[in-house]
GROMACS .gro file of C-alpha atoms in nm:
model
  376
    1UNK     CA    1   9.394  10.934  12.733
    2UNK     CA    2   9.294  11.197  12.477
    3UNK     CA    3   9.259  11.542  12.636
    4UNK     CA    4   9.089  11.844  12.483
    5UNK     CA    5   9.344  12.122  12.436
    6UNK     CA    6   9.126  12.385  12.268
    7UNK     CA    7   8.761  12.488  12.264
    8UNK     CA    8   8.797  12.759  12.001
    9UNK     CA    9   8.667  12.675  11.650
   10UNK     CA   10   8.910  12.545  11.392
   11UNK     CA   11   8.963  12.814  11.129
   12UNK     CA   12   9.095  12.737  10.785
   13UNK     CA   13   9.429  12.888  10.688
   14UNK     CA   14   9.550  12.918  10.329
   15UNK     CA   15   9.727  12.584  10.379
   16UNK     CA   16   9.402  12.413  10.481
   17UNK     CA   17   9.222  12.550  10.175
   18UNK     CA   18   9.507  12.421   9.962
   19UNK     CA   19   9.476  12.077  10.126
   20UNK     CA   20   9.103  12.076  10.058
   21UNK     CA   21   9.171  12.152   9.689
   22UNK     CA   22   9.464  11.907   9.658
   23UNK     CA   23   9.343  11.547   9.726
   24UNK     CA   24   9.663  11.418   9.897
   25UNK     CA   25   9.606  11.691  10.155
   26UNK     CA   26   9.277  11.556  10.289
   27UNK     CA   27   9.460  11.335  10.538
   28UNK     CA   28   9.646  11.643  10.659
   29UNK     CA   29   9.314  11.817  10.727
   30UNK     CA   30   9.189  11.525  10.935
   31UNK     CA   31   9.502  11.517  11.148
   32UNK     CA   32   9.543  11.894  11.186
   33UNK     CA   33   9.183  11.926  11.299
   34UNK     CA   34   9.235  11.652  11.560
   35UNK     CA   35   9.553  11.818  11.687
   36UNK     CA   36   9.369  12.148  11.727
   37UNK     CA   37   9.125  11.992  11.975
   38UNK     CA   38   9.311  11.693  12.119
   39UNK     CA   39   9.654  11.617  12.257
   40UNK     CA   40   9.852  11.407  12.010
   41UNK     CA   41  10.217  11.379  12.118
   42UNK     CA   42  10.281  11.090  11.877
   43UNK     CA   43  10.105  11.257  11.586
   44UNK     CA   44  10.236  11.399  11.260
   45UNK     CA   45  10.452  11.714  11.260
   46UNK     CA   46  10.429  12.009  11.022
   47UNK     CA   47  10.743  11.918  10.824
   48UNK     CA   48  10.606  11.566  10.772
   49UNK     CA   49  10.280  11.707  10.639
   50UNK     CA   50  10.473  11.883  10.364
   51UNK     CA   51  10.608  11.549  10.244
   52UNK     CA   52  10.252  11.415  10.204
   53UNK     CA   53  10.210  11.647   9.907
   54UNK     CA   54  10.504  11.505   9.709
   55UNK     CA   55  10.508  11.178   9.509
   56UNK     CA   56  10.628  10.903   9.744
   57UNK     CA   57  10.683  11.167  10.013
   58UNK     CA   58  10.444  10.990  10.249
   59UNK     CA   59  10.683  10.696  10.277
   60UNK     CA   60  10.965  10.930  10.379
   61UNK     CA   61  10.740  11.105  10.632
   62UNK     CA   62  10.633  10.768  10.770
   63UNK     CA   63  10.995  10.659  10.816
   64UNK     CA   64  11.086  10.988  10.986
   65UNK     CA   65  10.792  10.958  11.224
   66UNK     CA   66  10.879  10.597  11.304
   67UNK     CA   67  11.235  10.702  11.393
   68UNK     CA   68  11.105  10.998  11.592
   69UNK     CA   69  10.883  10.766  11.801
   70UNK     CA   70  11.175  10.538  11.882
   71UNK     CA   71  11.094  10.275  11.617
   72UNK     CA   72  10.749  10.199  11.760
   73UNK     CA   73  10.387  10.250  11.663
   74UNK     CA   74  10.184  10.547  11.799
   75UNK     CA   75  10.077  10.486  12.157
   76UNK     CA   76   9.718  10.381  12.218
   77UNK     CA   77   9.483  10.608  12.411
   78UNK     CA   78   9.180  10.535  12.627
   79UNK     CA   79   8.908  10.745  12.468
   80UNK     CA   80   8.530  10.782  12.483
   81UNK     CA   81   8.275  10.904  12.227
   82UNK     CA   82   8.279  11.281  12.217
   83UNK     CA   83   7.963  11.443  12.074
   84UNK     CA   84   8.123  11.788  12.098
   85UNK     CA   85   8.419  11.689  11.882
   86UNK     CA   86   8.195  11.498  11.641
   87UNK     CA   87   7.990  11.814  11.587
   88UNK     CA   88   8.304  12.025  11.537
   89UNK     CA   89   8.450  11.776  11.288
   90UNK     CA   90   8.124  11.759  11.098
   91UNK     CA   91   8.078  12.135  11.076
   92UNK     CA   92   8.440  12.234  11.013
   93UNK     CA   93   8.575  11.952  10.795
   94UNK     CA   94   8.296  11.730  10.663
   95UNK     CA   95   8.045  12.003  10.578
   96UNK     CA   96   8.259  12.187  10.317
   97UNK     CA   97   8.369  11.856  10.161
   98UNK     CA   98   8.017  11.718  10.142
   99UNK     CA   99   7.867  12.043  10.015
  100UNK     CA  100   8.121  12.135   9.749
  101UNK     CA  101   8.272  11.800   9.653
  102UNK     CA  102   8.023  11.518   9.712
  103UNK     CA  103   7.716  11.746   9.688
  104UNK     CA  104   7.519  11.538   9.938
  105UNK     CA  105   7.140  11.571   9.942
  106UNK     CA  106   6.887  11.408  10.175
  107UNK     CA  107   6.540  11.330  10.039
  108UNK     CA  108   6.216  11.234  10.217
  109UNK     CA  109   6.334  11.365  10.553
  110UNK     CA  110   5.981  11.343  10.693
  111UNK     CA  111   6.050  10.974  10.753
  112UNK     CA  112   6.314  11.065  11.013
  113UNK     CA  113   6.093  11.235  11.268
  114UNK     CA  114   6.064  10.946  11.512
  115UNK     CA  115   6.135  10.982  11.882
  116UNK     CA  116   6.388  10.765  12.058
  117UNK     CA  117   6.689  10.581  11.914
  118UNK     CA  118   6.700  10.458  11.556
  119UNK     CA  119   6.888  10.201  11.352
  120UNK     CA  120   6.955  10.356  11.011
  121UNK     CA  121   7.033  10.078  10.762
  122UNK     CA  122   7.193  10.182  10.432
  123UNK     CA  123   7.349  10.019  10.127
  124UNK     CA  124   7.724  10.069  10.154
  125UNK     CA  125   7.956  10.077   9.852
  126UNK     CA  126   8.252  10.249   9.692
  127UNK     CA  127   8.552  10.034   9.787
  128UNK     CA  128   8.714  10.332   9.958
  129UNK     CA  129   8.698  10.546  10.270
  130UNK     CA  130   8.332  10.538  10.393
  131UNK     CA  131   8.227  10.876  10.259
  132UNK     CA  132   7.872  10.756  10.199
  133UNK     CA  133   7.834  10.679  10.571
  134UNK     CA  134   8.011  10.994  10.688
  135UNK     CA  135   7.800  11.206  10.457
  136UNK     CA  136   7.479  11.049  10.584
  137UNK     CA  137   7.587  11.100  10.945
  138UNK     CA  138   7.645  11.470  10.879
  139UNK     CA  139   7.313  11.520  10.699
  140UNK     CA  140   7.119  11.336  10.969
  141UNK     CA  141   7.272  11.553  11.240
  142UNK     CA  142   7.174  11.863  11.042
  143UNK     CA  143   6.811  11.754  11.020
  144UNK     CA  144   6.784  11.655  11.386
  145UNK     CA  145   7.000  11.711  11.693
  146UNK     CA  146   7.104  11.350  11.742
  147UNK     CA  147   7.431  11.179  11.828
  148UNK     CA  148   7.516  10.960  11.529
  149UNK     CA  149   7.720  10.644  11.588
  150UNK     CA  150   7.832  10.451  11.279
  151UNK     CA  151   7.918  10.083  11.299
  152UNK     CA  152   8.267  10.057  11.152
  153UNK     CA  153   8.498   9.770  11.064
  154UNK     CA  154   8.754   9.686  11.337
  155UNK     CA  155   9.038   9.810  11.113
  156UNK     CA  156   8.930  10.166  11.195
  157UNK     CA  157   9.004  10.101  11.562
  158UNK     CA  158   9.329   9.910  11.591
  159UNK     CA  159   9.467   9.796  11.257
  160UNK     CA  160   9.850   9.823  11.269
  161UNK     CA  161   9.857  10.013  10.939
  162UNK     CA  162   9.570  10.253  10.988
  163UNK     CA  163   9.705  10.387  11.319
  164UNK     CA  164   9.975  10.559  11.114
  165UNK     CA  165   9.717  10.736  10.894
  166UNK     CA  166   9.465  10.856  11.152
  167UNK     CA  167   9.509  10.939  11.523
  168UNK     CA  168   9.467  10.660  11.775
  169UNK     CA  169   9.109  10.667  11.903
  170UNK     CA  170   8.981  10.878  11.613
  171UNK     CA  171   8.696  10.640  11.529
  172UNK     CA  172   8.588  10.598  11.892
  173UNK     CA  173   8.584  10.973  11.962
  174UNK     CA  174   8.363  11.026  11.656
  175UNK     CA  175   8.115  10.775  11.799
  176UNK     CA  176   8.226  10.470  11.602
  177UNK     CA  177   8.106  10.128  11.717
  178UNK     CA  178   8.285   9.809  11.616
  179UNK     CA  179   8.084   9.626  11.353
  180UNK     CA  180   8.064   9.316  11.568
  181UNK     CA  181   7.750   9.166  11.718
  182UNK     CA  182   7.860   9.208  12.079
  183UNK     CA  183   7.954   9.573  12.028
  184UNK     CA  184   7.637   9.643  11.829
  185UNK     CA  185   7.420   9.501  12.106
  186UNK     CA  186   7.618   9.680  12.376
  187UNK     CA  187   7.565  10.011  12.195
  188UNK     CA  188   7.189   9.950  12.181
  189UNK     CA  189   7.178   9.836  12.542
  190UNK     CA  190   7.357  10.153  12.653
  191UNK     CA  191   7.075  10.369  12.516
  192UNK     CA  192   6.788  10.128  12.582
  193UNK     CA  193   6.884   9.995  12.924
  194UNK     CA  194   6.716   9.663  13.003
  195UNK     CA  195   6.390   9.750  12.833
  196UNK     CA  196   6.389   9.469  12.582
  197UNK     CA  197   6.086   9.335  12.405
  198UNK     CA  198   6.067   9.050  12.653
  199UNK     CA  199   6.094   9.277  12.956
  200UNK     CA  200   5.855   9.565  12.885
  201UNK     CA  201   5.687   9.728  12.586
  202UNK     CA  202   5.758  10.082  12.711
  203UNK     CA  203   5.907  10.319  12.450
  204UNK     CA  204   6.270  10.422  12.456
  205UNK     CA  205   6.366  10.789  12.487
  206UNK     CA  206   6.736  10.845  12.416
  207UNK     CA  207   6.790  11.009  12.075
  208UNK     CA  208   7.083  10.818  11.928
  209UNK     CA  209   7.122  10.701  11.568
  210UNK     CA  210   7.320  10.386  11.491
  211UNK     CA  211   7.431  10.375  11.127
  212UNK     CA  212   7.448  10.020  11.001
  213UNK     CA  213   7.540   9.853  10.672
  214UNK     CA  214   7.334   9.530  10.653
  215UNK     CA  215   7.551   9.398  10.369
  216UNK     CA  216   7.867   9.431  10.577
  217UNK     CA  217   8.191   9.408  10.380
  218UNK     CA  218   8.016   9.189  10.124
  219UNK     CA  219   7.854   9.502   9.984
  220UNK     CA  220   8.164   9.717   9.994
  221UNK     CA  221   8.392   9.458   9.834
  222UNK     CA  222   8.156   9.327   9.565
  223UNK     CA  223   8.323   9.528   9.287
  224UNK     CA  224   8.219   9.751   9.001
  225UNK     CA  225   8.048   9.479   8.796
  226UNK     CA  226   7.789   9.424   9.070
  227UNK     CA  227   7.720   9.791   9.144
  228UNK     CA  228   7.378   9.866   9.291
  229UNK     CA  229   7.314   9.493   9.343
  230UNK     CA  230   7.255   9.438   9.712
  231UNK     CA  231   7.446   9.155   9.874
  232UNK     CA  232   7.279   8.938  10.139
  233UNK     CA  233   7.188   9.113  10.465
  234UNK     CA  234   7.319   9.011  10.804
  235UNK     CA  235   7.001   8.963  11.013
  236UNK     CA  236   7.156   9.077  11.342
  237UNK     CA  237   7.009   9.429  11.312
  238UNK     CA  238   6.658   9.284  11.276
  239UNK     CA  239   6.709   9.057  11.576
  240UNK     CA  240   6.826   9.350  11.789
  241UNK     CA  241   6.543   9.571  11.664
  242UNK     CA  242   6.295   9.304  11.769
  243UNK     CA  243   6.458   9.261  12.107
  244UNK     CA  244   6.494   9.630  12.200
  245UNK     CA  245   6.202   9.767  11.998
  246UNK     CA  246   6.424  10.011  11.813
  247UNK     CA  247   6.273  10.125  11.480
  248UNK     CA  248   6.473  10.077  11.161
  249UNK     CA  249   6.493  10.352  10.900
  250UNK     CA  250   6.615  10.211  10.566
  251UNK     CA  251   6.816  10.453  10.352
  252UNK     CA  252   6.913  10.418   9.987
  253UNK     CA  253   7.232  10.592   9.872
  254UNK     CA  254   7.272  10.663   9.502
  255UNK     CA  255   7.618  10.772   9.387
  256UNK     CA  256   7.832  10.579   9.634
  257UNK     CA  257   7.929  10.322   9.369
  258UNK     CA  258   8.115  10.602   9.187
  259UNK     CA  259   8.335  10.697   9.483
  260UNK     CA  260   8.593  10.452   9.347
  261UNK     CA  261   8.470  10.334   9.005
  262UNK     CA  262   8.595  10.051   8.780
  263UNK     CA  263   8.729   9.863   9.080
  264UNK     CA  264   8.759   9.495   9.163
  265UNK     CA  265   8.872   9.323   9.479
  266UNK     CA  266   9.183   9.102   9.498
  267UNK     CA  267   9.075   8.870   9.780
  268UNK     CA  268   9.396   8.673   9.820
  269UNK     CA  269   9.607   8.985   9.846
  270UNK     CA  270   9.362   9.131  10.098
  271UNK     CA  271   9.387   8.816  10.312
  272UNK     CA  272   9.766   8.825  10.299
  273UNK     CA  273   9.769   9.189  10.412
  274UNK     CA  274   9.499   9.120  10.675
  275UNK     CA  275   9.265   9.371  10.514
  276UNK     CA  276   8.892   9.326  10.443
  277UNK     CA  277   8.956   9.407  10.077
  278UNK     CA  278   9.228   9.516   9.836
  279UNK     CA  279   9.079   9.725   9.554
  280UNK     CA  280   9.248   9.747   9.214
  281UNK     CA  281   9.142  10.024   8.976
  282UNK     CA  282   9.287  10.271   8.723
  283UNK     CA  283   9.371  10.489   9.026
  284UNK     CA  284   9.610  10.236   9.177
  285UNK     CA  285   9.921  10.422   9.055
  286UNK     CA  286   9.802  10.745   9.217
  287UNK     CA  287   9.743  10.562   9.548
  288UNK     CA  288  10.090  10.410   9.536
  289UNK     CA  289  10.251  10.750   9.477
  290UNK     CA  290  10.032  10.929   9.731
  291UNK     CA  291   9.920  10.687  10.008
  292UNK     CA  292   9.748  10.976  10.187
  293UNK     CA  293   9.480  10.946   9.916
  294UNK     CA  294   9.343  10.664  10.131
  295UNK     CA  295   9.087  10.907  10.280
  296UNK     CA  296   9.004  11.063   9.942
  297UNK     CA  297   8.745  10.949   9.685
  298UNK     CA  298   8.635  11.043   9.334
  299UNK     CA  299   8.397  11.338   9.310
  300UNK     CA  300   8.037  11.226   9.277
  301UNK     CA  301   7.687  11.326   9.386
  302UNK     CA  302   7.565  11.143   9.695
  303UNK     CA  303   7.187  11.126   9.706
  304UNK     CA  304   7.015  10.972  10.008
  305UNK     CA  305   6.653  10.855   9.993
  306UNK     CA  306   6.497  10.798  10.337
  307UNK     CA  307   6.247  10.513  10.335
  308UNK     CA  308   5.946  10.476  10.568
  309UNK     CA  309   6.015  10.370  10.925
  310UNK     CA  310   6.004   9.994  10.976
  311UNK     CA  311   5.905   9.838  11.309
  312UNK     CA  312   5.975   9.467  11.270
  313UNK     CA  313   5.806   9.367  11.597
  314UNK     CA  314   5.469   9.483  11.457
  315UNK     CA  315   5.502   9.248  11.161
  316UNK     CA  316   5.632   8.974  11.389
  317UNK     CA  317   5.323   9.013  11.605
  318UNK     CA  318   5.097   9.003  11.299
  319UNK     CA  319   5.261   8.681  11.182
  320UNK     CA  320   5.243   8.524  11.527
  321UNK     CA  321   4.873   8.604  11.566
  322UNK     CA  322   4.779   8.480  11.226
  323UNK     CA  323   4.733   8.821  11.062
  324UNK     CA  324   5.019   8.763  10.822
  325UNK     CA  325   5.064   8.485  10.571
  326UNK     CA  326   5.021   8.120  10.660
  327UNK     CA  327   5.326   7.921  10.765
  328UNK     CA  328   5.377   7.809  10.408
  329UNK     CA  329   5.270   8.140  10.258
  330UNK     CA  330   5.473   8.406  10.085
  331UNK     CA  331   5.652   8.700  10.248
  332UNK     CA  332   5.490   9.038  10.213
  333UNK     CA  333   5.560   9.403  10.292
  334UNK     CA  334   5.902   9.453  10.450
  335UNK     CA  335   5.959   9.083  10.488
  336UNK     CA  336   5.692   8.961  10.726
  337UNK     CA  337   5.600   8.593  10.694
  338UNK     CA  338   5.390   8.334  10.871
  339UNK     CA  339   5.635   8.213  11.133
  340UNK     CA  340   5.469   7.954  11.354
  341UNK     CA  341   5.726   7.795  11.583
  342UNK     CA  342   6.033   7.885  11.381
  343UNK     CA  343   6.337   8.008  11.568
  344UNK     CA  344   6.405   8.377  11.621
  345UNK     CA  345   6.711   8.345  11.401
  346UNK     CA  346   6.500   8.218  11.111
  347UNK     CA  347   6.247   8.496  11.165
  348UNK     CA  348   6.520   8.762  11.162
  349UNK     CA  349   6.678   8.616  10.849
  350UNK     CA  350   6.348   8.603  10.663
  351UNK     CA  351   6.258   8.959  10.757
  352UNK     CA  352   6.605   9.087  10.661
  353UNK     CA  353   6.579   8.914  10.324
  354UNK     CA  354   6.237   9.070  10.270
  355UNK     CA  355   6.384   9.412  10.342
  356UNK     CA  356   6.670   9.349  10.100
  357UNK     CA  357   6.430   9.259   9.819
  358UNK     CA  358   6.218   9.565   9.886
  359UNK     CA  359   6.521   9.797   9.887
  360UNK     CA  360   6.659   9.638   9.572
  361UNK     CA  361   6.332   9.708   9.391
  362UNK     CA  362   6.334  10.065   9.521
  363UNK     CA  363   6.696  10.117   9.407
  364UNK     CA  364   6.605  10.000   9.058
  365UNK     CA  365   6.307  10.237   9.046
  366UNK     CA  366   6.509  10.536   9.170
  367UNK     CA  367   6.786  10.473   8.917
  368UNK     CA  368   6.529  10.448   8.638
  369UNK     CA  369   6.369  10.778   8.743
  370UNK     CA  370   6.706  10.951   8.759
  371UNK     CA  371   6.799  10.811   8.418
  372UNK     CA  372   6.475  10.940   8.269
  373UNK     CA  373   6.538  11.284   8.419
  374UNK     CA  374   6.907  11.323   8.335
  375UNK     CA  375   6.965  11.072   8.056
  376UNK     CA  376   7.267  10.926   8.242
   0.00000   0.00000   0.00000
């Protein structure tokens, strides 16, 4: 079990500032910050951190740590989401990186002022560490005092390779939820109780934000040639929004495609390594020499455009009562259609596809406006 060992703020030393400036040192920052607040007997030691900074030194440090642990993997811990640590990590580590390196900006924040829990659905790209999601989580928490829980791929929880990079339980403590339907629904149920659409129409009061990528890994692994082209949406978030009456706030991120540019995915190699993707780019040599660059990304400007709040159950009601299109009519708005007796799964899929088309059109318009303003 992870135990808090310090409540005093983490203060940067000259070594931390050096790690912030030197990309292979970012992984050191993540681990040192964890070790300041949490017990980590199986974690990295100071002399191993020094090896991170040398070409191929990470492999030597990894071998030393493996021997030090008795030729075993780091022990697993039973951990729970920790809003206090999430806030400390955001303010002390993420904030300087997002402000000075990724230059994150949130636009149209008036669309966020909705009471109760929210599902924030964003296009996810970059083929690298999820800096677009982490940046959005930080900016959302700065606008409103909410606990932000991102849905993350299972590799961030128990992949046999990643447990050597980041502390065991790191994703869970930061509020991460497995990007699986059962875990997604359990996270919503924990803040909504049993007040589903079928049970009662009463509003929900707990202020939690669930960050969700409707494209899943299809969006992240699509490659440079398909940048800013939205992949198909998984309709599960619409189905859960309908069931629990949780509003959806769509967000468009511009700049995430440049976190790891000129990249394509080698699917067969990814399957062999049991990874969701294996990106190949001009930076591959740097990653081989410095594996700690796995939490780093290319400097870019992350711009987030908050779209109007979407309440799918209102459109579903309109369609069911005949206020929408006819059963053979066209979709309109955020994806509402005449639904008749179609299954809930078909309704969710149609509404998710309508949202995808609307967001794709908005992405194209935003990129055109930015091109006209900057000429790039």
